[in-house]
mmCIF file of C-alpha atoms in Angstrom:
data_model
loop_
_atom_site.group_PDB
_atom_site.id
_atom_site.type_symbol
_atom_site.label_atom_id
_atom_site.label_comp_id
_atom_site.label_asym_id
_atom_site.label_seq_id
_atom_site.Cartn_x
_atom_site.Cartn_y
_atom_site.Cartn_z
ATOM 1 C CA MET A 25 -34.680 73.386 -43.265
ATOM 2 C CA SER A 26 -33.159 73.042 -46.713
ATOM 3 C CA LYS A 27 -34.502 71.211 -49.762
ATOM 4 C CA LEU A 28 -32.493 68.156 -50.770
ATOM 5 C CA VAL A 29 -32.089 66.793 -54.311
ATOM 6 C CA ILE A 30 -30.906 63.163 -54.498
ATOM 7 C CA VAL A 31 -29.470 61.832 -57.753
ATOM 8 C CA GLY A 32 -28.604 58.188 -58.320
ATOM 9 C CA THR A 33 -29.822 54.767 -59.334
ATOM 10 C CA VAL A 34 -33.134 53.230 -58.342
ATOM 11 C CA ALA A 35 -32.553 49.620 -59.182
ATOM 12 C CA PHE A 36 -32.821 45.878 -58.690
ATOM 13 C CA ASP A 37 -30.093 43.992 -56.825
ATOM 14 C CA ALA A 38 -29.485 40.265 -56.378
ATOM 15 C CA ILE A 39 -27.109 39.600 -53.502
ATOM 16 C CA GLU A 40 -25.257 36.604 -52.126
ATOM 17 C CA THR A 41 -23.369 36.680 -48.817
ATOM 18 C CA PRO A 42 -22.208 33.976 -46.389
ATOM 19 C CA PHE A 43 -25.603 34.445 -44.679
ATOM 20 C CA GLY A 44 -27.724 33.623 -47.732
ATOM 21 C CA LYS A 45 -28.844 34.986 -51.073
ATOM 22 C CA THR A 46 -31.718 36.956 -52.558
ATOM 23 C CA ASP A 47 -33.606 37.116 -55.822
ATOM 24 C CA LYS A 48 -34.164 40.572 -57.324
ATOM 25 C CA ILE A 49 -34.769 43.072 -54.523
ATOM 26 C CA LEU A 50 -34.979 46.847 -54.245
ATOM 27 C CA GLY A 51 -31.622 48.618 -54.459
ATOM 28 C CA GLY A 52 -29.845 51.572 -55.992
ATOM 29 C CA ALA A 53 -27.889 54.528 -54.608
ATOM 30 C CA ALA A 54 -30.806 56.985 -54.692
ATOM 31 C CA THR A 55 -33.004 54.461 -52.889
ATOM 32 C CA TYR A 56 -30.603 54.015 -49.983
ATOM 33 C CA ILE A 57 -29.804 57.742 -49.828
ATOM 34 C CA GLY A 58 -33.508 58.650 -49.878
ATOM 35 C CA LEU A 59 -34.544 56.149 -47.204
ATOM 36 C CA SER A 60 -31.680 57.254 -44.981
ATOM 37 C CA ALA A 61 -32.292 60.993 -45.424
ATOM 38 C CA SER A 62 -36.022 60.515 -44.778
ATOM 39 C CA ASN A 63 -35.250 59.954 -41.091
ATOM 40 C CA PHE A 64 -34.702 63.718 -40.818
ATOM 41 C CA ASN A 65 -38.087 64.666 -42.367
ATOM 42 C CA VAL A 66 -36.355 66.798 -44.987
ATOM 43 C CA ASP A 67 -38.054 68.054 -48.150
ATOM 44 C CA SER A 68 -36.287 65.744 -50.611
ATOM 45 C CA ALA A 69 -36.693 64.615 -54.218
ATOM 46 C CA ALA A 70 -35.128 61.662 -56.020
ATOM 47 C CA VAL A 71 -33.913 62.005 -59.615
ATOM 48 C CA SER A 72 -33.496 58.672 -61.377
ATOM 49 C CA VAL A 73 -34.930 56.313 -64.010
ATOM 50 C CA VAL A 74 -36.614 52.893 -63.903
ATOM 51 C CA GLY A 75 -38.211 50.560 -66.427
ATOM 52 C CA GLY A 76 -41.776 49.381 -66.814
ATOM 53 C CA ASP A 77 -40.822 46.287 -64.800
ATOM 54 C CA PHE A 78 -40.302 48.346 -61.634
ATOM 55 C CA PRO A 79 -43.060 47.672 -59.054
ATOM 56 C CA GLN A 80 -45.282 50.574 -58.075
ATOM 57 C CA GLU A 81 -45.001 49.444 -54.443
ATOM 58 C CA TYR A 82 -41.304 50.393 -54.449
ATOM 59 C CA LEU A 83 -42.098 53.881 -55.728
ATOM 60 C CA ASP A 84 -44.846 54.141 -53.117
ATOM 61 C CA LEU A 85 -42.341 53.179 -50.436
ATOM 62 C CA LEU A 86 -40.204 56.205 -51.279
ATOM 63 C CA LYS A 87 -43.251 58.451 -51.584
ATOM 64 C CA ASN A 88 -44.555 57.304 -48.198
ATOM 65 C CA ARG A 89 -41.197 58.241 -46.689
ATOM 66 C CA ASN A 90 -41.681 61.806 -47.991
ATOM 67 C CA VAL A 91 -39.280 61.414 -50.911
ATOM 68 C CA ASP A 92 -40.724 63.231 -53.926
ATOM 69 C CA ILE A 93 -40.684 60.819 -56.909
ATOM 70 C CA GLU A 94 -41.651 63.238 -59.686
ATOM 71 C CA GLY A 95 -38.037 63.164 -60.876
ATOM 72 C CA ILE A 96 -37.994 59.361 -61.264
ATOM 73 C CA GLU A 97 -38.633 58.735 -64.952
ATOM 74 C CA VAL A 98 -40.490 55.520 -65.842
ATOM 75 C CA VAL A 99 -39.582 54.095 -69.266
ATOM 76 C CA LYS A 100 -42.569 51.836 -69.880
ATOM 77 C CA ASP A 101 -40.941 49.607 -72.500
ATOM 78 C CA GLY A 102 -37.554 49.518 -70.758
ATOM 79 C CA LYS A 103 -35.934 47.369 -68.079
ATOM 80 C CA THR A 104 -34.635 48.651 -64.745
ATOM 81 C CA PHE A 105 -30.913 48.771 -63.947
ATOM 82 C CA PHE A 106 -29.809 45.476 -62.383
ATOM 83 C CA TRP A 107 -26.723 44.520 -60.379
ATOM 84 C CA SER A 108 -25.802 41.161 -58.915
ATOM 85 C CA GLY A 109 -22.906 40.455 -56.591
ATOM 86 C CA LYS A 110 -21.392 37.865 -54.280
ATOM 87 C CA TYR A 111 -19.567 38.841 -51.085
ATOM 88 C CA HIS A 112 -16.553 36.959 -49.764
ATOM 89 C CA ASN A 113 -16.347 35.687 -46.185
ATOM 90 C CA ASP A 114 -14.650 38.868 -44.946
ATOM 91 C CA MET A 115 -17.629 40.903 -46.286
ATOM 92 C CA ASN A 116 -15.193 43.619 -47.407
ATOM 93 C CA SER A 117 -14.632 42.255 -50.894
ATOM 94 C CA ARG A 118 -17.102 41.082 -53.498
ATOM 95 C CA ASP A 119 -17.387 39.829 -57.041
ATOM 96 C CA THR A 120 -19.786 41.467 -59.476
ATOM 97 C CA LEU A 121 -21.731 38.703 -61.205
ATOM 98 C CA ALA A 122 -23.880 40.854 -63.491
ATOM 99 C CA THR A 123 -24.383 44.502 -64.392
ATOM 100 C CA GLU A 124 -27.234 45.382 -66.755
ATOM 101 C CA LEU A 125 -27.466 49.125 -67.418
ATOM 102 C CA ASN A 126 -30.793 48.871 -69.270
ATOM 103 C CA VAL A 127 -32.652 52.233 -69.015
ATOM 104 C CA LEU A 128 -29.699 53.779 -67.183
ATOM 105 C CA GLU A 129 -27.629 53.675 -70.384
ATOM 106 C CA HIS A 130 -29.510 56.630 -71.880
ATOM 107 C CA PHE A 131 -30.543 58.346 -68.639
ATOM 108 C CA ASN A 132 -30.976 62.100 -68.956
ATOM 109 C CA PRO A 133 -31.818 63.459 -65.488
ATOM 110 C CA VAL A 134 -34.571 66.038 -65.085
ATOM 111 C CA VAL A 135 -34.726 67.904 -61.786
ATOM 112 C CA PRO A 136 -38.346 68.691 -60.789
ATOM 113 C CA LYS A 137 -39.158 72.385 -61.120
ATOM 114 C CA ASN A 138 -39.896 72.769 -57.402
ATOM 115 C CA TYR A 139 -36.434 71.500 -56.504
ATOM 116 C CA LYS A 140 -34.259 73.445 -58.929
ATOM 117 C CA ASP A 141 -33.567 75.917 -56.117
ATOM 118 C CA ALA A 142 -32.602 73.228 -53.577
ATOM 119 C CA GLU A 143 -29.961 74.251 -51.077
ATOM 120 C CA VAL A 144 -28.407 70.770 -50.865
ATOM 121 C CA VAL A 145 -27.655 68.426 -53.776
ATOM 122 C CA MET A 146 -26.503 64.853 -53.158
ATOM 123 C CA LEU A 147 -24.948 63.469 -56.330
ATOM 124 C CA GLY A 148 -24.973 59.680 -55.949
ATOM 125 C CA ASN A 149 -22.599 57.404 -57.809
ATOM 126 C CA LEU A 150 -23.306 57.881 -61.537
ATOM 127 C CA HIS A 151 -21.436 58.964 -64.661
ATOM 128 C CA PRO A 152 -19.815 62.361 -63.947
ATOM 129 C CA LEU A 153 -21.573 63.916 -66.973
ATOM 130 C CA VAL A 154 -24.949 62.981 -65.438
ATOM 131 C CA GLN A 155 -23.863 64.503 -62.123
ATOM 132 C CA GLN A 156 -22.767 67.711 -63.855
ATOM 133 C CA GLY A 157 -26.008 67.727 -65.842
ATOM 134 C CA VAL A 158 -27.942 67.951 -62.579
ATOM 135 C CA LEU A 159 -25.831 70.839 -61.264
ATOM 136 C CA ASN A 160 -26.393 72.658 -64.558
ATOM 137 C CA GLN A 161 -30.171 72.512 -64.013
ATOM 138 C CA MET A 162 -30.108 74.262 -60.651
ATOM 139 C CA THR A 163 -31.428 77.820 -60.880
ATOM 140 C CA LYS A 164 -29.025 78.977 -58.180
ATOM 141 C CA LYS A 165 -25.785 77.576 -56.813
ATOM 142 C CA PRO A 166 -26.587 75.101 -54.021
ATOM 143 C CA LYS A 167 -25.293 75.970 -50.569
ATOM 144 C CA LEU A 168 -23.848 72.473 -50.471
ATOM 145 C CA ALA A 169 -23.135 70.067 -53.331
ATOM 146 C CA ILE A 170 -22.004 66.578 -52.266
ATOM 147 C CA LEU A 171 -20.551 64.075 -54.720
ATOM 148 C CA ASP A 172 -20.075 60.339 -54.364
ATOM 149 C CA THR A 173 -18.084 58.419 -56.934
ATOM 150 C CA MET A 174 -16.108 55.212 -57.451
ATOM 151 C CA ASN A 175 -12.984 53.848 -59.100
ATOM 152 C CA PHE A 176 -14.929 52.744 -62.202
ATOM 153 C CA TRP A 177 -15.382 56.410 -63.236
ATOM 154 C CA MET A 178 -11.722 57.098 -62.493
ATOM 155 C CA ASP A 179 -10.869 54.312 -64.936
ATOM 156 C CA ILE A 180 -13.121 55.337 -67.837
ATOM 157 C CA ALA A 181 -14.084 59.011 -67.361
ATOM 158 C CA LEU A 182 -11.366 60.666 -65.292
ATOM 159 C CA ASP A 183 -11.415 64.026 -67.113
ATOM 160 C CA ASP A 184 -15.205 64.304 -66.724
ATOM 161 C CA LEU A 185 -14.910 63.345 -63.062
ATOM 162 C CA LEU A 186 -12.214 65.936 -62.367
ATOM 163 C CA SER A 187 -14.388 68.539 -64.089
ATOM 164 C CA VAL A 188 -17.411 67.917 -61.854
ATOM 165 C CA ILE A 189 -15.256 67.584 -58.722
ATOM 166 C CA LYS A 190 -14.269 71.241 -59.239
ATOM 167 C CA ASN A 191 -17.922 72.232 -58.770
ATOM 168 C CA VAL A 192 -18.773 70.447 -55.505
ATOM 169 C CA ASP A 193 -18.222 71.285 -51.847
ATOM 170 C CA VAL A 194 -17.940 67.756 -50.443
ATOM 171 C CA ILE A 195 -16.708 64.483 -51.919
ATOM 172 C CA THR A 196 -17.307 61.087 -50.318
ATOM 173 C CA ILE A 197 -15.129 58.180 -51.466
ATOM 174 C CA ASN A 198 -13.528 55.158 -49.885
ATOM 175 C CA ASP A 199 -9.857 54.828 -48.986
ATOM 176 C CA GLU A 200 -8.944 52.767 -52.058
ATOM 177 C CA GLU A 201 -10.594 55.333 -54.354
ATOM 178 C CA ALA A 202 -8.882 58.256 -52.605
ATOM 179 C CA ARG A 203 -5.526 56.603 -53.214
ATOM 180 C CA GLN A 204 -6.329 55.908 -56.874
ATOM 181 C CA LEU A 205 -7.581 59.434 -57.510
ATOM 182 C CA THR A 206 -4.468 61.078 -56.062
ATOM 183 C CA GLY A 207 -1.708 58.502 -56.401
ATOM 184 C CA GLU A 208 -0.970 58.989 -52.698
ATOM 185 C CA TYR A 209 -0.987 56.199 -50.113
ATOM 186 C CA SER A 210 -1.292 58.482 -47.080
ATOM 187 C CA LEU A 211 -4.951 59.416 -46.688
ATOM 188 C CA VAL A 212 -3.962 62.728 -45.081
ATOM 189 C CA VAL A 213 -1.918 63.663 -48.144
ATOM 190 C CA ALA A 214 -4.607 62.287 -50.463
ATOM 191 C CA ALA A 215 -7.302 64.398 -48.759
ATOM 192 C CA LYS A 216 -5.160 67.527 -49.122
ATOM 193 C CA LYS A 217 -4.706 66.839 -52.844
ATOM 194 C CA ILE A 218 -8.459 66.288 -53.303
ATOM 195 C CA GLN A 219 -9.195 69.593 -51.556
ATOM 196 C CA GLU A 220 -6.898 71.256 -54.089
ATOM 197 C CA MET A 221 -9.121 69.776 -56.847
ATOM 198 C CA GLY A 222 -12.109 71.805 -55.565
ATOM 199 C CA PRO A 223 -14.047 70.279 -52.646
ATOM 200 C CA LYS A 224 -13.624 72.091 -49.315
ATOM 201 C CA PHE A 225 -14.567 68.937 -47.410
ATOM 202 C CA VAL A 226 -13.404 65.371 -48.033
ATOM 203 C CA VAL A 227 -15.034 62.319 -46.458
ATOM 204 C CA ILE A 228 -13.034 59.102 -46.800
ATOM 205 C CA LYS A 229 -15.034 55.989 -45.921
ATOM 206 C CA LYS A 230 -13.142 53.034 -44.468
ATOM 207 C CA GLY A 231 -15.954 50.482 -44.185
ATOM 208 C CA GLU A 232 -15.825 48.599 -40.881
ATOM 209 C CA HIS A 233 -13.063 50.991 -39.771
ATOM 210 C CA GLY A 234 -15.243 54.110 -39.858
ATOM 211 C CA ALA A 235 -14.848 57.381 -41.744
ATOM 212 C CA LEU A 236 -12.508 60.390 -41.862
ATOM 213 C CA LEU A 237 -13.592 64.007 -42.438
ATOM 214 C CA PHE A 238 -11.040 66.540 -43.698
ATOM 215 C CA HIS A 239 -11.343 70.344 -43.991
ATOM 216 C CA ASP A 240 -8.251 72.545 -44.382
ATOM 217 C CA ASP A 241 -5.906 71.221 -41.671
ATOM 218 C CA ASN A 242 -8.731 69.817 -39.541
ATOM 219 C CA VAL A 243 -9.358 66.072 -39.315
ATOM 220 C CA PHE A 244 -12.204 64.212 -37.609
ATOM 221 C CA TYR A 245 -12.501 60.449 -37.240
ATOM 222 C CA ALA A 246 -15.742 58.554 -36.629
ATOM 223 C CA PRO A 247 -15.526 54.832 -35.900
ATOM 224 C CA ALA A 248 -17.909 52.263 -37.279
ATOM 225 C CA LEU A 249 -20.010 50.619 -34.586
ATOM 226 C CA PRO A 250 -18.734 47.076 -33.923
ATOM 227 C CA LEU A 251 -21.544 44.698 -34.869
ATOM 228 C CA LYS A 252 -21.976 41.027 -34.015
ATOM 229 C CA GLU A 253 -23.038 40.202 -37.555
ATOM 230 C CA VAL A 254 -23.027 41.966 -40.901
ATOM 231 C CA PHE A 255 -25.588 40.361 -43.210
ATOM 232 C CA ASP A 256 -25.221 42.568 -46.281
ATOM 233 C CA PRO A 257 -22.922 45.591 -46.782
ATOM 234 C CA THR A 258 -24.679 46.612 -50.027
ATOM 235 C CA GLY A 259 -25.818 50.222 -49.815
ATOM 236 C CA ALA A 260 -23.986 51.016 -46.575
ATOM 237 C CA GLY A 261 -21.964 53.786 -48.227
ATOM 238 C CA ASP A 262 -25.079 55.299 -49.787
ATOM 239 C CA THR A 263 -26.930 55.037 -46.473
ATOM 240 C CA PHE A 264 -24.018 56.874 -44.856
ATOM 241 C CA ALA A 265 -24.254 59.587 -47.532
ATOM 242 C CA GLY A 266 -28.028 59.867 -47.020
ATOM 243 C CA GLY A 267 -27.645 60.315 -43.274
ATOM 244 C CA PHE A 268 -24.838 62.822 -43.786
ATOM 245 C CA ALA A 269 -26.759 64.875 -46.372
ATOM 246 C CA GLY A 270 -30.106 64.535 -44.586
ATOM 247 C CA TYR A 271 -28.758 65.842 -41.286
ATOM 248 C CA LEU A 272 -27.041 68.791 -42.979
ATOM 249 C CA ALA A 273 -30.193 69.648 -44.946
ATOM 250 C CA LYS A 274 -32.262 69.530 -41.760
ATOM 251 C CA THR A 275 -29.911 71.727 -39.717
ATOM 252 C CA ASP A 276 -28.966 74.114 -42.568
ATOM 253 C CA ASP A 277 -25.527 74.392 -40.978
ATOM 254 C CA PHE A 278 -22.580 73.510 -43.202
ATOM 255 C CA SER A 279 -19.733 74.228 -40.800
ATOM 256 C CA PHE A 280 -16.966 71.711 -40.053
ATOM 257 C CA GLU A 281 -18.278 71.289 -36.497
ATOM 258 C CA ASN A 282 -21.757 70.393 -37.720
ATOM 259 C CA MET A 283 -20.362 68.078 -40.389
ATOM 260 C CA LYS A 284 -18.698 66.095 -37.604
ATOM 261 C CA THR A 285 -22.156 65.384 -36.211
ATOM 262 C CA ALA A 286 -23.414 64.593 -39.721
ATOM 263 C CA VAL A 287 -20.667 61.975 -40.096
ATOM 264 C CA ILE A 288 -21.792 60.352 -36.839
ATOM 265 C CA TYR A 289 -25.403 60.261 -38.063
ATOM 266 C CA GLY A 290 -24.250 58.770 -41.365
ATOM 267 C CA SER A 291 -22.257 56.072 -39.579
ATOM 268 C CA THR A 292 -25.178 55.344 -37.258
ATOM 269 C CA LEU A 293 -27.631 54.809 -40.109
ATOM 270 C CA ALA A 294 -25.131 52.731 -42.091
ATOM 271 C CA SER A 295 -24.812 50.422 -39.076
ATOM 272 C CA PHE A 296 -28.519 49.589 -39.403
ATOM 273 C CA CYS A 297 -28.372 49.073 -43.166
ATOM 274 C CA VAL A 298 -25.961 46.122 -42.947
ATOM 275 C CA GLU A 299 -28.113 44.176 -40.471
ATOM 276 C CA LYS A 300 -30.462 42.758 -43.119
ATOM 277 C CA PHE A 301 -30.494 42.209 -46.879
ATOM 278 C CA GLY A 302 -31.032 45.186 -49.162
ATOM 279 C CA THR A 303 -33.206 48.019 -47.876
ATOM 280 C CA GLU A 304 -35.227 45.837 -45.489
ATOM 281 C CA ARG A 305 -33.759 47.251 -42.280
ATOM 282 C CA MET A 306 -34.029 50.867 -43.451
ATOM 283 C CA GLN A 307 -37.702 50.571 -44.326
ATOM 284 C CA ASN A 308 -38.911 50.189 -40.729
ATOM 285 C CA LEU A 309 -36.330 52.090 -38.741
ATOM 286 C CA THR A 310 -37.695 54.069 -35.767
ATOM 287 C CA ASP A 311 -36.506 57.295 -34.142
ATOM 288 C CA LYS A 312 -36.108 55.407 -30.873
ATOM 289 C CA GLU A 313 -33.724 52.896 -32.465
ATOM 290 C CA ILE A 314 -31.653 55.692 -33.998
ATOM 291 C CA TYR A 315 -31.453 57.540 -30.668
ATOM 292 C CA GLU A 316 -30.367 54.414 -28.796
ATOM 293 C CA ARG A 317 -27.657 53.675 -31.349
ATOM 294 C CA LEU A 318 -26.414 57.247 -31.178
ATOM 295 C CA GLU A 319 -26.049 56.676 -27.439
ATOM 296 C CA GLN A 320 -23.941 53.601 -28.245
ATOM 297 C CA PHE A 321 -21.723 55.688 -30.505
ATOM 298 C CA LYS A 322 -21.343 58.272 -27.759
ATOM 299 C CA THR A 323 -20.323 55.602 -25.243
ATOM 300 C CA LEU A 324 -17.918 54.066 -27.760
ATOM 301 C CA THR A 325 -16.036 57.305 -28.375
ATOM 302 C CA GLN A 326 -16.204 59.166 -25.055
ATOM 303 C CA PHE A 327 -13.537 58.929 -22.376
ATOM 304 C CA ASP A 328 -11.955 60.956 -19.608
ATOM 305 C CA ILE A 329 -8.220 61.365 -19.380
ATOM 306 C CA GLU A 330 -6.002 63.461 -17.167
ATOM 307 C CA LEU A 331 -3.152 65.044 -19.056
ATOM 308 C CA SER A 332 -0.111 66.129 -17.071
#
């Protein structure tokens, strides 16, 4: 089993969807990634920053799920990163109502000493210079470096983003971001261009339409599980990334064939995340529930056909 370093925000979110709204609740990319990856009992550590207003019970939640929190800096006189958003009726689009960087504005990540030799690094959505700063602290090149990003960094820090993309093995982005990054509408062409930028593997997330995995000329498609209701899509992409990275860290197998299974695990865990607000569903997930949903995925995608 490999060690896993998780970099990203640990934050407060306030969310409004057609199903209701919340006050400040636990959120952040590293939180969702960590909770998702913890289902594989991997040796993981979160690298992030919070303010003095961040409840100890939230840190304990991560710790109790075997996520090392030594790398989460607490700025006693600072305020935690906060995001607020409102989802439209289709649940695919949203309006950002507030973004308060607070302690994140001057975040300088410090990887715990025991994890500087980690085999797998999951770089959650942050400024590319922060992501590169984490890679620079590793005492040896990780077997697998995974990067998640978004169009915001393409808008304001494209050169820095392209620089860090050169140094990772896998990139996970959504279809809109893949098109913006490459200027190509075809996702097949876009994935090929991204591979030429550095990553050997490209994962393009398509929300309710599943995810695509590209490697050389190989393509794999994993559907999203059709759900009766989606309460809150916040964190689904990060939960996917956590399941993907967690499974790969557990199996220590970074082949294309094994990544196909990792994509299925990521999609499975993301399907739980959206069933309740924030991290609520991920906090009490059982192995039995995961197994049963994997069976649903298998039934959804398996068929027999006679070719003549």
